[in-house]
PDB file of C-alpha atoms and ligand atoms in Angstrom:
ATOM      1  CA  MET A  84      -0.150 -26.477  -4.723  1.00 98.00           C
ATOM      2  CA  LYS A  85       2.661 -24.787  -4.277  1.00 98.00           C
ATOM      3  CA  PHE A  86       1.677 -21.073  -2.408  1.00 98.00           C
ATOM      4  CA  PHE A  87       4.093 -18.382  -2.558  1.00 98.00           C
ATOM      5  CA  VAL A  88       2.368 -15.051  -0.847  1.00 98.00           C
ATOM      6  CA  ASP A  89       2.911 -11.465  -3.499  1.00 98.00           C
ATOM      7  CA  THR A  90       4.600  -8.910  -1.089  1.00 98.00           C
ATOM      8  CA  ALA A  91       7.911  -7.881   0.055  1.00 98.00           C
ATOM      9  CA  ASP A  92       6.945  -6.865   3.004  1.00 98.00           C
ATOM     10  CA  THR A  93       9.238  -9.443   5.449  1.00 98.00           C
ATOM     11  CA  ALA A  94       7.008  -8.671   8.295  1.00 98.00           C
ATOM     12  CA  GLU A  95       4.619 -10.614   5.874  1.00 98.00           C
ATOM     13  CA  ILE A  96       6.717 -12.716   4.372  1.00 98.00           C
ATOM     14  CA  ALA A  97       7.900 -13.998   7.882  1.00 98.00           C
ATOM     15  CA  ASP A  98       4.467 -13.977   9.869  1.00 97.00           C
ATOM     16  CA  LEU A  99       3.470 -16.647   7.102  1.00 97.00           C
ATOM     17  CA  ALA A 100       6.785 -18.246   6.882  1.00 97.00           C
ATOM     18  CA  ALA A 101       5.959 -19.513  10.948  1.00 97.00           C
ATOM     19  CA  THR A 102       2.535 -21.897   9.595  1.00 96.00           C
ATOM     20  CA  GLY A 103       4.964 -24.164   7.178  1.00 95.00           C
ATOM     21  CA  LEU A 104       3.293 -22.873   3.881  1.00 96.00           C
ATOM     22  CA  LEU A 105       4.991 -20.566   2.175  1.00 98.00           C
ATOM     23  CA  ASP A 106       7.266 -22.320  -0.472  1.00 98.00           C
ATOM     24  CA  GLY A 107       8.205 -19.475  -2.112  1.00 98.00           C
ATOM     25  CA  VAL A 108       7.533 -14.620  -1.999  1.00 98.00           C
ATOM     26  CA  THR A 109       7.679 -13.658  -4.943  1.00 98.00           C
ATOM     27  CA  THR A 110       7.866  -9.196  -5.469  1.00 98.00           C
ATOM     28  CA  ASN A 111       7.856  -6.662  -8.806  1.00 98.00           C
ATOM     29  CA  PRO A 112       9.000  -3.519  -9.334  1.00 98.00           C
ATOM     30  CA  THR A 113       5.373  -1.746  -7.578  1.00 98.00           C
ATOM     31  CA  LEU A 114       6.431  -3.692  -3.820  1.00 98.00           C
ATOM     32  CA  ILE A 115       9.432  -2.739  -3.707  1.00 98.00           C
ATOM     33  CA  ALA A 116       8.025   0.749  -4.431  1.00 98.00           C
ATOM     34  CA  LYS A 117       5.422  -0.452  -1.763  1.00 98.00           C
ATOM     35  CA  ALA A 118       8.067  -1.880   0.872  1.00 98.00           C
ATOM     36  CA  GLY A 119      10.936   1.611   0.193  1.00 98.00           C
ATOM     37  CA  ARG A 120      13.225  -0.272   1.014  1.00 97.00           C
ATOM     38  CA  ASP A 121      16.952  -0.978  -1.469  1.00 98.00           C
ATOM     39  CA  PHE A 122      15.732  -3.530  -4.126  1.00 98.00           C
ATOM     40  CA  LEU A 123      18.659  -5.313  -3.336  1.00 98.00           C
ATOM     41  CA  GLU A 124      19.018  -6.049   0.901  1.00 98.00           C
ATOM     42  CA  VAL A 125      15.290  -6.577   1.153  1.00 98.00           C
ATOM     43  CA  THR A 126      15.678  -8.963  -1.750  1.00 98.00           C
ATOM     44  CA  ALA A 127      19.136 -10.544  -0.155  1.00 98.00           C
ATOM     45  CA  GLU A 128      17.014 -10.299   3.146  1.00 98.00           C
ATOM     46  CA  ILE A 129      13.818 -12.674   2.277  1.00 98.00           C
ATOM     47  CA  CYS A 130      15.579 -15.062   0.263  1.00 98.00           C
ATOM     48  CA  LYS A 131      16.981 -15.518   3.796  1.00 98.00           C
ATOM     49  CA  LEU A 132      13.168 -16.034   5.553  1.00 98.00           C
ATOM     50  CA  THR A 133      12.113 -19.011   3.188  1.00 98.00           C
ATOM     51  CA  ASP A 134      13.519 -21.514   1.809  1.00 97.00           C
ATOM     52  CA  GLY A 135      11.994 -21.544  -2.094  1.00 98.00           C
ATOM     53  CA  PRO A 136      12.290 -19.297  -5.385  1.00 98.00           C
ATOM     54  CA  VAL A 137      12.280 -15.650  -4.256  1.00 98.00           C
ATOM     55  CA  SER A 138      11.173 -13.777  -7.599  1.00 98.00           C
ATOM     56  CA  ALA A 139      12.945 -10.518  -7.996  1.00 98.00           C
ATOM     57  CA  GLU A 140      12.547  -8.667 -11.377  1.00 98.00           C
ATOM     58  CA  VAL A 141      14.446  -7.343 -13.485  1.00 98.00           C
ATOM     59  CA  VAL A 142      14.035  -2.866 -15.026  1.00 98.00           C
ATOM     60  CA  ALA A 143      15.531  -3.467 -17.744  1.00 98.00           C
ATOM     61  CA  LEU A 144      13.778  -3.704 -21.731  1.00 98.00           C
ATOM     62  CA  ASP A 145      16.504  -5.177 -24.209  1.00 98.00           C
ATOM     63  CA  HIS A 146      18.325  -8.969 -23.768  1.00 98.00           C
ATOM     64  CA  ALA A 147      21.985  -7.219 -22.665  1.00 98.00           C
ATOM     65  CA  GLY A 148      20.161  -4.959 -20.309  1.00 98.00           C
ATOM     66  CA  MET A 149      18.344  -7.748 -18.237  1.00 98.00           C
ATOM     67  CA  LEU A 150      21.027 -10.402 -18.546  1.00 98.00           C
ATOM     68  CA  ARG A 151      23.547  -8.008 -16.730  1.00 98.00           C
ATOM     69  CA  GLU A 152      21.225  -7.226 -13.996  1.00 98.00           C
ATOM     70  CA  ALA A 153      19.787 -10.421 -13.885  1.00 98.00           C
ATOM     71  CA  GLU A 154      23.805 -11.581 -12.965  1.00 98.00           C
ATOM     72  CA  ILE A 155      23.459  -9.108  -9.878  1.00 98.00           C
ATOM     73  CA  LEU A 156      20.080  -9.825  -9.254  1.00 98.00           C
ATOM     74  CA  ARG A 157      20.906 -14.098  -9.412  1.00 97.00           C
ATOM     75  CA  LYS A 158      24.295 -13.228  -7.191  1.00 97.00           C
ATOM     76  CA  ILE A 159      22.330 -12.284  -3.879  1.00 98.00           C
ATOM     77  CA  ALA A 160      21.896 -16.467  -3.635  1.00 98.00           C
ATOM     78  CA  ASP A 161      20.802 -19.716  -4.719  1.00 98.00           C
ATOM     79  CA  ASN A 162      17.379 -19.614  -4.234  1.00 98.00           C
ATOM     80  CA  VAL A 163      16.421 -15.734  -6.701  1.00 98.00           C
ATOM     81  CA  CYS A 164      13.990 -16.653  -9.100  1.00 98.00           C
ATOM     82  CA  ILE A 165      14.991 -14.132 -12.158  1.00 98.00           C
ATOM     83  CA  LYS A 166      11.350 -12.508 -13.682  1.00 98.00           C
ATOM     84  CA  VAL A 167      11.065 -11.894 -17.042  1.00 98.00           C
ATOM     85  CA  PRO A 168       9.102  -9.888 -18.874  1.00 98.00           C
ATOM     86  CA  LEU A 169       6.802 -12.496 -21.217  1.00 98.00           C
ATOM     87  CA  THR A 170       8.591 -10.422 -23.762  1.00 98.00           C
ATOM     88  CA  ILE A 171      10.404 -11.588 -27.263  1.00 98.00           C
ATOM     89  CA  ASP A 172      13.956 -10.129 -25.373  1.00 98.00           C
ATOM     90  CA  GLY A 173      12.903 -11.249 -21.709  1.00 98.00           C
ATOM     91  CA  LEU A 174      12.130 -15.402 -23.428  1.00 98.00           C
ATOM     92  CA  LYS A 175      15.464 -14.742 -24.755  1.00 98.00           C
ATOM     93  CA  THR A 176      17.019 -13.493 -21.470  1.00 98.00           C
ATOM     94  CA  CYS A 177      14.626 -16.492 -20.108  1.00 98.00           C
ATOM     95  CA  LYS A 178      16.702 -19.953 -22.255  1.00 98.00           C
ATOM     96  CA  ALA A 179      20.071 -18.071 -21.994  1.00 98.00           C
ATOM     97  CA  LEU A 180      19.668 -18.021 -17.778  1.00 98.00           C
ATOM     98  CA  THR A 181      17.756 -21.987 -17.300  1.00 98.00           C
ATOM     99  CA  GLY A 182      20.476 -22.302 -20.017  1.00 97.00           C
ATOM    100  CA  GLU A 183      22.789 -21.730 -17.173  1.00 97.00           C
ATOM    101  CA  GLY A 184      20.383 -23.607 -14.932  1.00 97.00           C
ATOM    102  CA  THR A 185      19.140 -20.412 -13.645  1.00 98.00           C
ATOM    103  CA  MET A 186      15.226 -19.936 -11.894  1.00 98.00           C
ATOM    104  CA  VAL A 187      13.481 -18.702 -14.521  1.00 98.00           C
ATOM    105  CA  ASN A 188       9.770 -16.703 -13.355  1.00 98.00           C
ATOM    106  CA  VAL A 189       8.868 -15.915 -16.614  1.00 98.00           C
ATOM    107  CA  THR A 190       5.855 -12.785 -15.916  1.00 98.00           C
ATOM    108  CA  LEU A 191       2.843 -10.177 -17.552  1.00 98.00           C
ATOM    109  CA  CYS A 192       1.832 -13.255 -19.247  1.00 98.00           C
ATOM    110  CA  PHE A 193      -2.132 -13.200 -20.366  1.00 98.00           C
ATOM    111  CA  SER A 194      -2.933 -15.495 -22.438  1.00 98.00           C
ATOM    112  CA  ALA A 195      -2.721 -18.730 -24.121  1.00 98.00           C
ATOM    113  CA  ALA A 196      -0.278 -18.480 -26.616  1.00 98.00           C
ATOM    114  CA  GLN A 197       2.557 -16.088 -24.271  1.00 98.00           C
ATOM    115  CA  ALA A 198       1.986 -19.297 -22.233  1.00 98.00           C
ATOM    116  CA  LEU A 199       3.100 -21.792 -24.606  1.00 98.00           C
ATOM    117  CA  LEU A 200       6.114 -19.236 -25.979  1.00 98.00           C
ATOM    118  CA  ALA A 201       7.060 -19.394 -22.096  1.00 98.00           C
ATOM    119  CA  ALA A 202       7.426 -23.101 -22.156  1.00 98.00           C
ATOM    120  CA  LYS A 203       9.143 -23.526 -24.590  1.00 98.00           C
ATOM    121  CA  ALA A 204      11.532 -20.727 -24.069  1.00 98.00           C
ATOM    122  CA  GLY A 205      12.446 -22.882 -21.101  1.00 98.00           C
ATOM    123  CA  ALA A 206      10.771 -21.152 -17.785  1.00 98.00           C
ATOM    124  CA  THR A 207      10.900 -22.319 -15.147  1.00 98.00           C
ATOM    125  CA  PHE A 208       7.214 -20.548 -14.402  1.00 99.00           C
ATOM    126  CA  VAL A 209       5.381 -18.881 -15.786  1.00 98.00           C
ATOM    127  CA  SER A 210       2.730 -16.264 -14.357  1.00 98.00           C
ATOM    128  CA  PRO A 211      -0.175 -15.096 -16.029  1.00 98.00           C
ATOM    129  CA  PHE A 212      -2.055 -12.313 -14.416  1.00 98.00           C
ATOM    130  CA  VAL A 213      -6.012 -14.190 -13.362  1.00 98.00           C
ATOM    131  CA  GLY A 214      -6.782 -10.986 -11.652  1.00 98.00           C
ATOM    132  CA  ARG A 215      -6.003  -8.200 -14.153  1.00 98.00           C
ATOM    133  CA  HIS A 216      -7.008 -10.569 -16.904  1.00 97.00           C
ATOM    134  CA  ASP A 217     -10.853 -10.004 -15.326  1.00 97.00           C
ATOM    135  CA  ASP A 218     -10.526  -6.836 -14.639  1.00 97.00           C
ATOM    136  CA  ASN A 219     -10.412  -6.080 -18.421  1.00 97.00           C
ATOM    137  CA  GLY A 220     -13.290  -8.639 -18.775  1.00 96.00           C
ATOM    138  CA  PHE A 221     -11.947 -12.078 -19.389  1.00 96.00           C
ATOM    139  CA  ASP A 222     -12.168 -14.987 -18.027  1.00 97.00           C
ATOM    140  CA  GLY A 223      -8.491 -15.263 -15.807  1.00 98.00           C
ATOM    141  CA  MET A 224      -9.328 -18.931 -15.127  1.00 98.00           C
ATOM    142  CA  ALA A 225     -10.583 -19.738 -18.098  1.00 98.00           C
ATOM    143  CA  LEU A 226      -7.003 -19.020 -18.998  1.00 98.00           C
ATOM    144  CA  ILE A 227      -5.361 -21.300 -16.236  1.00 98.00           C
ATOM    145  CA  ASP A 228      -7.882 -24.313 -17.827  1.00 98.00           C
ATOM    146  CA  ASP A 229      -6.268 -23.445 -21.343  1.00 98.00           C
ATOM    147  CA  ILE A 230      -2.331 -23.556 -20.461  1.00 98.00           C
ATOM    148  CA  ARG A 231      -2.462 -26.616 -17.577  1.00 98.00           C
ATOM    149  CA  LEU A 232      -4.714 -28.777 -21.133  1.00 98.00           C
ATOM    150  CA  ILE A 233      -1.559 -27.357 -23.468  1.00 98.00           C
ATOM    151  CA  TYR A 234       1.183 -27.893 -21.192  1.00 98.00           C
ATOM    152  CA  ASP A 235      -0.283 -31.262 -20.322  1.00 98.00           C
ATOM    153  CA  ASN A 236      -0.879 -32.668 -23.979  1.00 98.00           C
ATOM    154  CA  TYR A 237       2.666 -31.670 -25.429  1.00 98.00           C
ATOM    155  CA  ASP A 238       4.185 -32.897 -21.303  1.00 98.00           C
ATOM    156  CA  TYR A 239       5.699 -29.181 -20.335  1.00 98.00           C
ATOM    157  CA  ARG A 240       8.083 -28.808 -17.111  1.00 97.00           C
ATOM    158  CA  THR A 241       6.767 -25.691 -16.642  1.00 98.00           C
ATOM    159  CA  GLN A 242       4.878 -24.643 -14.042  1.00 98.00           C
ATOM    160  CA  ILE A 243       2.311 -22.669 -13.743  1.00 99.00           C
ATOM    161  CA  LEU A 244       2.571 -20.087 -11.332  1.00 98.00           C
ATOM    162  CA  VAL A 245      -1.067 -18.213 -10.591  1.00 98.00           C
ATOM    163  CA  ALA A 246      -0.449 -14.436  -9.977  1.00 98.00           C
ATOM    164  CA  SER A 247      -2.433 -11.500  -9.288  1.00 98.00           C
ATOM    165  CA  ILE A 248      -4.943 -13.623  -7.089  1.00 98.00           C
ATOM    166  CA  ARG A 249      -7.206 -11.248  -5.786  1.00 98.00           C
ATOM    167  CA  HIS A 250      -9.089 -13.321  -3.619  1.00 97.00           C
ATOM    168  CA  GLY A 251     -10.132 -17.026  -2.230  1.00 98.00           C
ATOM    169  CA  ILE A 252     -12.398 -18.283  -5.227  1.00 98.00           C
ATOM    170  CA  HIS A 253      -9.060 -17.901  -7.564  1.00 98.00           C
ATOM    171  CA  VAL A 254      -7.477 -20.042  -4.745  1.00 98.00           C
ATOM    172  CA  LEU A 255      -9.838 -22.851  -4.743  1.00 98.00           C
ATOM    173  CA  GLU A 256     -10.309 -22.553  -8.768  1.00 98.00           C
ATOM    174  CA  SER A 257      -6.623 -22.721  -9.166  1.00 98.00           C
ATOM    175  CA  ALA A 258      -6.276 -26.174  -7.468  1.00 98.00           C
ATOM    176  CA  ARG A 259      -8.907 -28.002  -8.716  1.00 98.00           C
ATOM    177  CA  ILE A 260      -7.582 -27.380 -12.491  1.00 98.00           C
ATOM    178  CA  GLY A 261      -4.311 -28.591 -11.013  1.00 98.00           C
ATOM    179  CA  ALA A 262      -2.873 -25.360 -10.947  1.00 98.00           C
ATOM    180  CA  ASP A 263       1.423 -25.828  -9.959  1.00 98.00           C
ATOM    181  CA  VAL A 264       1.424 -22.571  -7.977  1.00 98.00           C
ATOM    182  CA  ILE A 265      -1.084 -19.786  -6.738  1.00 98.00           C
ATOM    183  CA  THR A 266       1.415 -16.389  -5.378  1.00 98.00           C
ATOM    184  CA  ALA A 267      -1.368 -14.095  -3.730  1.00 98.00           C
ATOM    185  CA  PRO A 268      -1.011 -10.988  -1.736  1.00 98.00           C
ATOM    186  CA  PRO A 269      -0.730 -11.694   1.948  1.00 98.00           C
ATOM    187  CA  ALA A 270      -4.321 -10.473   3.645  1.00 98.00           C
ATOM    188  CA  VAL A 271      -5.783 -12.623   0.250  1.00 98.00           C
ATOM    189  CA  ILE A 272      -3.513 -15.734   1.765  1.00 98.00           C
ATOM    190  CA  LYS A 273      -4.221 -15.112   5.470  1.00 97.00           C
ATOM    191  CA  GLY A 274      -7.913 -14.537   4.596  1.00 97.00           C
ATOM    192  CA  LEU A 275      -8.523 -18.568   3.784  1.00 97.00           C
ATOM    193  CA  PHE A 276      -8.231 -19.038   7.738  1.00 96.00           C
ATOM    194  CA  ARG A 277     -10.904 -17.664   8.216  1.00 96.00           C
ATOM    195  CA  HIS A 278     -14.853 -19.019   8.092  1.00 97.00           C
ATOM    196  CA  VAL A 279     -16.973 -17.936  10.712  1.00 98.00           C
ATOM    197  CA  LEU A 280     -18.053 -21.137  12.231  1.00 98.00           C
ATOM    198  CA  THR A 281     -14.232 -21.998  13.186  1.00 98.00           C
ATOM    199  CA  GLU A 282     -14.619 -17.900  14.785  1.00 98.00           C
ATOM    200  CA  LYS A 283     -18.806 -18.817  16.585  1.00 98.00           C
ATOM    201  CA  GLY A 284     -17.293 -22.518  17.050  1.00 98.00           C
ATOM    202  CA  ILE A 285     -14.081 -20.880  19.690  1.00 98.00           C
ATOM    203  CA  GLU A 286     -16.723 -18.677  21.263  1.00 98.00           C
ATOM    204  CA  GLY A 287     -18.837 -21.420  22.199  1.00 98.00           C
ATOM    205  CA  PHE A 288     -15.905 -23.320  23.403  1.00 98.00           C
ATOM    206  CA  LEU A 289     -14.642 -20.377  25.532  1.00 98.00           C
ATOM    207  CA  ALA A 290     -17.773 -19.367  27.534  1.00 98.00           C
ATOM    208  CA  ASP A 291     -18.329 -23.014  27.969  1.00 98.00           C
ATOM    209  CA  TRP A 292     -14.816 -23.149  29.270  1.00 98.00           C
ATOM    210  CA  ALA A 293     -15.400 -20.298  31.722  1.00 98.00           C
ATOM    211  CA  LYS A 294     -18.260 -22.205  33.270  1.00 98.00           C
ATOM    212  CA  THR A 295     -16.432 -24.998  34.059  1.00 98.00           C
ATOM    213  CA  GLY A 296     -13.517 -22.144  36.126  1.00 98.00           C
ATOM    214  CA  GLN A 297     -10.735 -23.829  35.164  1.00 98.00           C
ATOM    215  CA  SER A 298      -7.569 -23.344  33.849  1.00 96.00           C
ATOM    216  CA  ILE A 299      -4.651 -25.017  31.649  1.00 96.00           C
ATOM    217  CA  GLY A 300      -1.685 -25.108  33.362  1.00 89.00           C
TER     218      GLY A 300
HETATM  219  C1  E4P B 100       2.981 -11.527  -9.740  1.00 50.88           C
HETATM  220  O1  E4P B 100       4.021 -12.018 -10.257  1.00 50.88           O
HETATM  221  C2  E4P B 100       3.052  -9.663  -9.596  1.00 50.88           C
HETATM  222  O2  E4P B 100       3.438  -9.548  -9.003  1.00 50.88           O
HETATM  223  C3  E4P B 100       1.715 -10.103  -8.823  1.00 50.88           C
HETATM  224  O3  E4P B 100       0.634 -10.772  -8.449  1.00 50.88           O
HETATM  225  C4  E4P B 100       0.556  -8.848  -9.557  1.00 50.88           C
HETATM  226  O4  E4P B 100      -0.641  -8.661  -8.828  1.00 50.88           O
HETATM  227  P1  E4P B 100      -1.425  -7.501  -9.680  1.00 50.88           P
HETATM  228  O5  E4P B 100      -2.503  -7.801 -10.622  1.00 50.88           O
HETATM  229  O6  E4P B 100      -2.674  -7.755  -8.198  1.00 50.88           O
HETATM  230  O7  E4P B 100      -0.504  -5.875  -8.906  1.00 50.88           O
END
């Protein structure tokens, strides 16, 4: 399973990239606003921090406007992946862009039927939002299960990119189901490294090491 980080914070992206686990980055207008940086400038910087896909979202709602914005965004770098909403115009844009060899992430997916449409439009990635699904009384991970089943039934190549991840269990369940990618905030990814017994183990080893009076090097 690929790991993307869901942020426009370049320091966080660089930090995770150094661990070798980072396969790509997703951003959205909210994350760009949070970073307080120029959209095109920060996207160009992020594209240099990873070789993987970097999702940059259009804000136009009509097909022509989305294509105009995508034209500007895809010139930033070869690894830019255009993010479009799961609407009729979004899927028209998806079809046009993937037909030209541009990666497309279809975002704001909340049903398996929507995911089926994204696959038929040739999406590179579909982003079901599990956290927001849970927040509204639905079962986010059941949605991933359904999409996996449907995509496998018809051998669709669209990658399931589990988004709106809130905690490590979402990551673990995504791997169990066989999702292709997860995108999570830096804090959630960093939380996966931690275990109370790892910390306790380090503490114990250091205490015993101190008793030896030795140092390495
Ligand atoms: C995905 O690409 C989105 O940017 C993101 O995962 C949304 O997450 P949120 O529901 O925490 O805003």
